[in-house]
Coordinates of C-alpha atoms and ligand atoms in Angstrom, one line a residue:
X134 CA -6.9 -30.5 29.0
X135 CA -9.2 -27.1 28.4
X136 CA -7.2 -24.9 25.8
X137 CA -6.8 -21.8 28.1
X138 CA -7.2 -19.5 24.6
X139 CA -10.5 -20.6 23.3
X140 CA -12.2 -18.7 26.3
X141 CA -9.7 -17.0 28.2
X142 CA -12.2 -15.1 30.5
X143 CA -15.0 -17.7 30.9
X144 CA -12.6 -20.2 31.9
X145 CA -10.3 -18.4 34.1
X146 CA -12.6 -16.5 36.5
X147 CA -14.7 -19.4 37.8
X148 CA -11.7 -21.5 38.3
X149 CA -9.9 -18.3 40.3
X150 CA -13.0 -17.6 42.1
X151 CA -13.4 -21.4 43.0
X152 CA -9.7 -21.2 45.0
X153 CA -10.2 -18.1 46.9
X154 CA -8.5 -15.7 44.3
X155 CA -9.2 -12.4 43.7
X156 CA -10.8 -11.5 40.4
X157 CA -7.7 -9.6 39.5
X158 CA -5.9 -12.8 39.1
X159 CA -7.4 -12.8 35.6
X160 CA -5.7 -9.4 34.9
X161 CA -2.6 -11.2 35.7
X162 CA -2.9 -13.6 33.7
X163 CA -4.3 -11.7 30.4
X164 CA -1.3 -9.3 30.8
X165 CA 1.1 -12.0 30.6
X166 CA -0.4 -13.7 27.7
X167 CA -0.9 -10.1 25.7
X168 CA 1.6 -7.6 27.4
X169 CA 4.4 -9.3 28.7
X170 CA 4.3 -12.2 25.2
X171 CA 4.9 -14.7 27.9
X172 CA 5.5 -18.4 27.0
X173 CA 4.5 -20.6 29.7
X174 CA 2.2 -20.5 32.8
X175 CA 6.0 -20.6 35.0
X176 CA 7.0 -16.8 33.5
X177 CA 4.1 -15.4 35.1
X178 CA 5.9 -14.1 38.2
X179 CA 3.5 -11.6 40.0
X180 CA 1.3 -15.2 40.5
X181 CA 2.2 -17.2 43.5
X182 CA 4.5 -20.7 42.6
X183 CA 2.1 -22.8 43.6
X184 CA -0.9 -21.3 41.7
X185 CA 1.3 -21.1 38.3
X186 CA 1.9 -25.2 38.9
X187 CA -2.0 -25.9 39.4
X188 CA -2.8 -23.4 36.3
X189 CA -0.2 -25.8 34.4
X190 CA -1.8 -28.4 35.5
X191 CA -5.1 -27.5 34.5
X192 CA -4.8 -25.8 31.0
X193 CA -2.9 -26.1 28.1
X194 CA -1.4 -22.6 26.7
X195 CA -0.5 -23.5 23.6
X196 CA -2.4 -26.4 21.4
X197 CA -0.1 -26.6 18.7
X198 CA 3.4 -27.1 17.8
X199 CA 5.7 -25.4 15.3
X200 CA 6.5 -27.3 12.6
X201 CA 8.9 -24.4 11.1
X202 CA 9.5 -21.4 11.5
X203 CA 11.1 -19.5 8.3
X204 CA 12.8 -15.9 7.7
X205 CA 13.1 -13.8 4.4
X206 CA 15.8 -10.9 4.2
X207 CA 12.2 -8.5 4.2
X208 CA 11.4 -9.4 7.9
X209 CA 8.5 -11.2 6.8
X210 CA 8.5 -14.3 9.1
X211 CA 5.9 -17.6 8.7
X212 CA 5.0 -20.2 10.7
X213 CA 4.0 -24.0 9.7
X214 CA 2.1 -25.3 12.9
X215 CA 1.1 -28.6 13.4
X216 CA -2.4 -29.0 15.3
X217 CA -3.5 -31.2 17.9
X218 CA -5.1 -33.5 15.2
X219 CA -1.9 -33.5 13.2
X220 CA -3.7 -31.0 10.4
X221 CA -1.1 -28.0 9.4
X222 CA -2.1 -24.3 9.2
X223 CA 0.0 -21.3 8.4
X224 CA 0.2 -17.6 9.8
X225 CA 2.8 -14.7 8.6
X226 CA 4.0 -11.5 10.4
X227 CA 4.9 -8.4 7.7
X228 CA 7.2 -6.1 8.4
X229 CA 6.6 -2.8 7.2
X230 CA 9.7 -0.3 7.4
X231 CA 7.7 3.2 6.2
X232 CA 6.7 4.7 8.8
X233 CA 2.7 4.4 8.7
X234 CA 0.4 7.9 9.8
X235 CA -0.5 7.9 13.2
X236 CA 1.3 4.6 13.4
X237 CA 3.5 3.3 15.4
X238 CA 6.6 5.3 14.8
X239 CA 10.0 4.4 13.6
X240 CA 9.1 0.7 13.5
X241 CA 6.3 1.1 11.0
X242 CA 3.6 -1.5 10.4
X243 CA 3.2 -4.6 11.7
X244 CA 1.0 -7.1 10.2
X245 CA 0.0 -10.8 11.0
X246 CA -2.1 -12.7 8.6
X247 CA -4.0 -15.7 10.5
X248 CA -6.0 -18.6 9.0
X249 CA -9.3 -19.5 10.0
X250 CA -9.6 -23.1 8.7
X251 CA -7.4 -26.5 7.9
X252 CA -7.7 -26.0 3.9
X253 CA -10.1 -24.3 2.3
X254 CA -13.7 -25.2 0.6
X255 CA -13.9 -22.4 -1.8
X256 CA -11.9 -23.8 -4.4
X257 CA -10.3 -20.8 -6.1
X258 CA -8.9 -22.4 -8.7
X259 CA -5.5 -20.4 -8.5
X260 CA -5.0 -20.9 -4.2
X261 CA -2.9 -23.4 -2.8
X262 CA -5.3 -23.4 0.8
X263 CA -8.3 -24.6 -1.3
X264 CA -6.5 -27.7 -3.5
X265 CA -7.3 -30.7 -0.9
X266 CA -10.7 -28.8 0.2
X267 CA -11.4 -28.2 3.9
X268 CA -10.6 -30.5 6.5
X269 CA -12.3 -28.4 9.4
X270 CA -12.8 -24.7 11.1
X271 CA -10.3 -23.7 14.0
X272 CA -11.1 -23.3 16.9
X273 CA -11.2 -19.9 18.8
X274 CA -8.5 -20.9 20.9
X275 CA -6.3 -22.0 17.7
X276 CA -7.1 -18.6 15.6
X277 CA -5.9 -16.9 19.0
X278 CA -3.0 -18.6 19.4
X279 CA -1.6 -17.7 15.6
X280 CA -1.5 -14.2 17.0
X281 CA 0.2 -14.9 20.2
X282 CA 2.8 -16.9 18.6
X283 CA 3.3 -14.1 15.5
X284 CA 3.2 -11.6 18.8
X285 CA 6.7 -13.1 20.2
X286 CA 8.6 -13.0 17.3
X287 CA 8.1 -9.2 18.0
X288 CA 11.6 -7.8 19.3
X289 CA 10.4 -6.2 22.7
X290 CA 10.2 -2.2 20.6
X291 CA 7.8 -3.6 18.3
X292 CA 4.4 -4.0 18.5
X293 CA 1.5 -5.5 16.7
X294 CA -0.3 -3.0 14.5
X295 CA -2.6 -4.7 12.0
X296 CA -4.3 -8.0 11.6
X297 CA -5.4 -9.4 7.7
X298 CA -7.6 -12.3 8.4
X299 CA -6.2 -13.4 4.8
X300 CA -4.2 -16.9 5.8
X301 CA -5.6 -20.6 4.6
X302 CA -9.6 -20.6 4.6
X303 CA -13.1 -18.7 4.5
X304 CA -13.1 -16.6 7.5
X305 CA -16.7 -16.1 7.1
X306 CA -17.6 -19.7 7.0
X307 CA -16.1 -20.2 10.5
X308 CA -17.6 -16.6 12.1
X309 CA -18.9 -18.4 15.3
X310 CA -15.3 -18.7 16.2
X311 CA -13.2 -16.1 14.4
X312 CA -15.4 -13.1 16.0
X313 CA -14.4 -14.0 19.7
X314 CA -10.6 -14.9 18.8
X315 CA -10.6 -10.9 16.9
X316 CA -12.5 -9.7 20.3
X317 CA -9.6 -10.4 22.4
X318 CA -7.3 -9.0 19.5
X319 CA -9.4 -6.0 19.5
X320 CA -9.8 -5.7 23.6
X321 CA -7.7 -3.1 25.3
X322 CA -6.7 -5.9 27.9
X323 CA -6.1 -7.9 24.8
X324 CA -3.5 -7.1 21.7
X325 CA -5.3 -3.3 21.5
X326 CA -5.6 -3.6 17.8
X327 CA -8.8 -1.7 17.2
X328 CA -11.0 -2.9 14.7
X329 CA -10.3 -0.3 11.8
X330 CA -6.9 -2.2 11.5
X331 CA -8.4 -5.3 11.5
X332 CA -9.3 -6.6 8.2
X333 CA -11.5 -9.7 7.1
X334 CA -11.3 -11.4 3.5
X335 CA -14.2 -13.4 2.0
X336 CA -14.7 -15.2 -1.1
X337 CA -18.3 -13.2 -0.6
X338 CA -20.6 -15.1 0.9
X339 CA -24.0 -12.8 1.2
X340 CA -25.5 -14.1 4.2
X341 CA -22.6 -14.4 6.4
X342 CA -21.7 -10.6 5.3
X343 CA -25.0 -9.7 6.3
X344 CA -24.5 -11.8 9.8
X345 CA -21.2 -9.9 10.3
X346 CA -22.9 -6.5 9.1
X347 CA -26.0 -7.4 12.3
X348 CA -23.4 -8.6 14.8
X349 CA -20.2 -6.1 14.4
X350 CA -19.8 -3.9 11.4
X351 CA -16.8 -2.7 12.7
X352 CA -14.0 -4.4 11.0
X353 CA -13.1 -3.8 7.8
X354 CA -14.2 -6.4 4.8
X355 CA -12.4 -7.3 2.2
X356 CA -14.3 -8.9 -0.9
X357 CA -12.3 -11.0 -3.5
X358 CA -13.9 -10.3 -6.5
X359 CA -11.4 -11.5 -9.2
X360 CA -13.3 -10.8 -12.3
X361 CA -16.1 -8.2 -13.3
X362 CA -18.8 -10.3 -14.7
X363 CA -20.2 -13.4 -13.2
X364 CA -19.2 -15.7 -16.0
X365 CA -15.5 -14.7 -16.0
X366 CA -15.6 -15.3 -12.3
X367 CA -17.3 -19.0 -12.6
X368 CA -14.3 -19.9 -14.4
X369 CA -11.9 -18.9 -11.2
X370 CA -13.9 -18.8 -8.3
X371 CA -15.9 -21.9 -8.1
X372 CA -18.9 -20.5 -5.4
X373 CA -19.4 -17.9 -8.2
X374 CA -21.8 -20.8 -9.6
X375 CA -24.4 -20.3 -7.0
X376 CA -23.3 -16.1 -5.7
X377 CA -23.7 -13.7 -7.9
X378 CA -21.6 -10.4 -7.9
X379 CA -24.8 -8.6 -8.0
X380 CA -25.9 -10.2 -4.2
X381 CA -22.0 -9.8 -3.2
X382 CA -22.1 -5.9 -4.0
X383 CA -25.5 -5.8 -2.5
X384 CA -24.2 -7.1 0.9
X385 CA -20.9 -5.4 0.4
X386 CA -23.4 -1.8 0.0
X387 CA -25.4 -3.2 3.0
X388 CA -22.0 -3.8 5.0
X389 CA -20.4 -0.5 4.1
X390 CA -23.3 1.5 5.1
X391 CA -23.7 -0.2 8.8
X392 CA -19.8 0.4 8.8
X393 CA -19.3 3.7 6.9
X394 CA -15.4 2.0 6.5
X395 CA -14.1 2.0 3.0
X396 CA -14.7 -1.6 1.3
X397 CA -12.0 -3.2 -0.2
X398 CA -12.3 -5.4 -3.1
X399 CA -9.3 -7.7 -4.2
X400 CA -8.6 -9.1 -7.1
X401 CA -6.1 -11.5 -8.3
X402 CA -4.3 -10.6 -11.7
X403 CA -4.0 -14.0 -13.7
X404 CA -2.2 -13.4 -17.0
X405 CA -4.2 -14.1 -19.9
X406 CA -7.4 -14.5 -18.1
X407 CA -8.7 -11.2 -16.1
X408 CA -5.8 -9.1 -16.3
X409 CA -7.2 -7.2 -20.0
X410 CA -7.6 -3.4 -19.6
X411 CA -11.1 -4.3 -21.0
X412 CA -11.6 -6.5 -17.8
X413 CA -10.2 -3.2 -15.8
X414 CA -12.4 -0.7 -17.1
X415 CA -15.8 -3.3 -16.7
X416 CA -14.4 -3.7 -13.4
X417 CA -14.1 0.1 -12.6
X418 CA -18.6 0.7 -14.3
X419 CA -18.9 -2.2 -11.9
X420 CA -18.0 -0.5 -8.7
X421 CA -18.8 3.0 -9.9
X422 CA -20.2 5.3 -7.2
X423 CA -18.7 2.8 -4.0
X424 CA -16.7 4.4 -1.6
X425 CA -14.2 1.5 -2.2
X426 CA -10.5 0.7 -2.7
X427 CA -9.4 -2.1 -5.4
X428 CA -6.5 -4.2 -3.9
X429 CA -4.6 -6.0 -7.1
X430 CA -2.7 -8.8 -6.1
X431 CA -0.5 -10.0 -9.3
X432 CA -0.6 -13.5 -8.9
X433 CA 1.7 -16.0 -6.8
X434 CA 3.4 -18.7 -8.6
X435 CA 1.6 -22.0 -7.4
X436 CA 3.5 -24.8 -8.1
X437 CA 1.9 -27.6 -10.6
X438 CA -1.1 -24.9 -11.0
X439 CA -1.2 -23.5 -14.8
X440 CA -1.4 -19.7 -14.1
X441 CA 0.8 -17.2 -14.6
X442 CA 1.9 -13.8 -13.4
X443 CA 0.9 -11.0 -15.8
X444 CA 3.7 -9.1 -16.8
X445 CA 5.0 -5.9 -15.2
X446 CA 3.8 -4.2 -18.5
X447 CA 0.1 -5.4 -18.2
X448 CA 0.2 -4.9 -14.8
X449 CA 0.6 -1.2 -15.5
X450 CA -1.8 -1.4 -17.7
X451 CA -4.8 -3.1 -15.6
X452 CA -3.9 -0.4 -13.3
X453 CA -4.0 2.9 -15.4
X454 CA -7.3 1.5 -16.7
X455 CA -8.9 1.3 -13.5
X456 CA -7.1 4.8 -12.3
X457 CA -8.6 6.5 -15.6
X458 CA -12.4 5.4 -14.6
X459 CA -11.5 7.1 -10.8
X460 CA -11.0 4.1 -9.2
X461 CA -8.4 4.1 -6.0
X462 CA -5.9 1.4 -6.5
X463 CA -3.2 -0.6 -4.6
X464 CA -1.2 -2.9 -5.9
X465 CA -0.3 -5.8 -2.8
X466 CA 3.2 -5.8 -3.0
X467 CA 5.2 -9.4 -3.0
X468 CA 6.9 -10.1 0.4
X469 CA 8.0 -13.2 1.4
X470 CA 8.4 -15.0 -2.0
X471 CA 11.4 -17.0 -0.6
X472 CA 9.3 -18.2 2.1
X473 CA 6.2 -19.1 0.4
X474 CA 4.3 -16.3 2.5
X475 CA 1.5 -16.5 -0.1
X476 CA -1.4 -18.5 1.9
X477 CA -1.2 -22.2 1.5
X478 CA 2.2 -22.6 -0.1
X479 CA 4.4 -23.5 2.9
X480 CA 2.0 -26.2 4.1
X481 CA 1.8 -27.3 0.5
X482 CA 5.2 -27.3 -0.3
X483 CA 6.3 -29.1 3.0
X484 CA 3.4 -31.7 2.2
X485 CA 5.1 -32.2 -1.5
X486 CA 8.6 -32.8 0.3
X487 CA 7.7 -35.1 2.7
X488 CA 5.5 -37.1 0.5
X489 CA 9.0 -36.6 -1.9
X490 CA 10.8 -38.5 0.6
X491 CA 8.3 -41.3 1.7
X492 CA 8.3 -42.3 -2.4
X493 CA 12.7 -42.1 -2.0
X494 CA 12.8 -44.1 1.6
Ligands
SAH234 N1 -11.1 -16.9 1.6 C1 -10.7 -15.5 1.7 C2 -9.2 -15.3 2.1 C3 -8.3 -15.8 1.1 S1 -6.6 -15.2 1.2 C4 -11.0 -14.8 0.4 O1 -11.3 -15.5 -0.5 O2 -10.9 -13.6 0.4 C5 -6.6 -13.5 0.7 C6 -6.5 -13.2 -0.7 O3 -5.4 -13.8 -1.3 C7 -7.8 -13.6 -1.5 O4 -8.2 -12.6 -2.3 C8 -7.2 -14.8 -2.3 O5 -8.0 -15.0 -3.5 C9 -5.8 -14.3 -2.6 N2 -4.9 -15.4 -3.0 C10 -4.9 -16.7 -2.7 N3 -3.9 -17.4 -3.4 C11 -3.2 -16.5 -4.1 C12 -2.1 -16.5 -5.0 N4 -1.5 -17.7 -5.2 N5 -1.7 -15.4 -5.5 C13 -2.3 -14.2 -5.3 N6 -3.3 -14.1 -4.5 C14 -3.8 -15.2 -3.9

């Protein structure tokens, strides 16, 4: 059966228009699926019986199932889902209690963080996504349904506010499919997140950043950068091999001027191995003169991998270095530890159990 989500609008009006129904049958049915959160074909009321049983009958909603579903005391909230293949993906919804400007009052943000592909073929040598490589891109259809399942965990006052394309995989290396799923997020008929609160995080691969920069500079780019010189980086980013940082700040320049939105580079804090204030302050000549923002993510605990969260002290450090050379800094604060909301881990560790109990059984 057609997955209704991979192409909501090509699919639905020829089949409408083939039984007679009006072309606002489609509005129904996208105000349902992105208003109204609803579940099922059956909850669409305003649709005659009969037509919600042959739209059951014809497409599947959902392509996945929920494999679990866990809670920390911060609201953060993740979900393991199983695919129609049996590969497992993961997607988070942040809570945010400040209230954010212009945002969305007393509830404050909210943020879902999607994945783009089964694993991961970038290899960071510190990321849980990346340690059995990639299996395969998502489909449209399965990037879209992260957000609608994230959307109804939403209690009916709260509503979506920002999307971090920041879950397992390289967003950039599955474009063809992540730019229509983020077109119905952005759509005002859609979840009416508009694309300056949409961000997209890439490893940096040059020619997809130009492709994005051609097709729609609109979103905002994140570029993990996790080291200031290109042999540093070799050592934890294994693509750093064959990309320079000199092409990634070229197309990162390149992007920013089609966009005129602030870049944001991240970089991972690995105690004892780019966390020096030396490795701040090369970092800060590095991006000198870049309208840019430095997102510093202190490292989260994978386990069986040999890194380490830098302590609070050299933290502080990394930080004042970079703030002393003018550079605007954030540091990503933790949430979710006691779910394993960092990308990768929940699938990981749920693979580690089961494989745990197949050795016991
Ligand atoms: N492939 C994209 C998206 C990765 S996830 C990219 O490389 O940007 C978003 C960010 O989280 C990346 O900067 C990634 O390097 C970082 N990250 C992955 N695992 C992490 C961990 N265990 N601790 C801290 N940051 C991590």
């Amino acid at each position: 059966m057609p997955h209704l989500l991979d192409a909501i609008d090509a699919q639905l009006a020829p089949w409408f228009k083939a039984r007679g129904q009006g072309a606002y049958r489609l509005g129904q049915v996208r105000r349902w699926l992105f208003g109204q959160r609803a579940g099922g074909f059956a909850e669409m009321t305003d649709l005659p019986q009969a037509l919600r049983e042959e739209l059951a009958g014809a497409f599947a909603l959902w392509s996945s199932e929920i494999a679990r579903h866990t809670q920390a005391g911060d609201g953060t909230e993740k979900l393991l889902s199983t695919l129609a293949d049996g590969g497992q993906i993961e997607c988070v919804l942040l809570r945010d209690s400040e209230p954010s400007p212009g945002g969305r009052g007393r509830s404050g943000r909210r943020t879902i963080c999607i994945s783009t592909q089964v694993g991961c073929g970038m290899g960071c040598v510190f990321c849980a996504s990346g340690l059995e490589g990639v299996t395969r891109n998502l489909t449209t259809g399965e990037i879209v349904e992260q957000m609608l399942r994230l959307q109804r965990l939403l209690s009916p006052e709260e509503r979506l506010s920002h999307i971090v394309v920041m879950g397992m995989g390289e967003p950039l290396a599955n474009l063809d499919a992540l730019l229509p799923a983020l077109a119905e997020a952005s759509r005002e008929d859609g979840l009416g997140i508009s694309h300056r609160r949409i961000t997209i995080s890439t490893v940096g691969l040059p020619k997809a950043m130009r492709r994005l920069a051609e097709i729609d500079p609109r979103y905002r780019l994140a570029v993990s950068l996790h080291a200031p010189n290109d042999a540093l980086r070799r050592q934890i980013v294994p693509v750093a091999e064959k990309i320079s940082l000199a092409e990634i700040l070229a197309e990162a320049d390149h992007y920013f001027e089609h966009s005129g939105r602030q870049l944001t580079f991240e970089y991972v804090l690995l105690g004892g191995l780019n966390d020096s204030p030396a490795n701040a302050t090369e970092l800060a000549d590095r991006l000198a003169g870049r309208t840019a923002i430095v997102n510093v993510i202190p490292y989260n605990p994978v386990a069986g991998l040999p890194y380490r969260t830098p302590s609070l002290a050299a933290q502080r450090a990394f930080r004042q270095a970079l703030e002393q050379r003018g550079v605007s800094v954030h540091f990503r604060h933790r949430k979710g530890d006691a779910i394993d909301a960092a990308c990768g881990q929940l699938r990981r560790r749920s693979r580690v159990k089961s494989q745990e109990s197949r050795v016991k059984s």
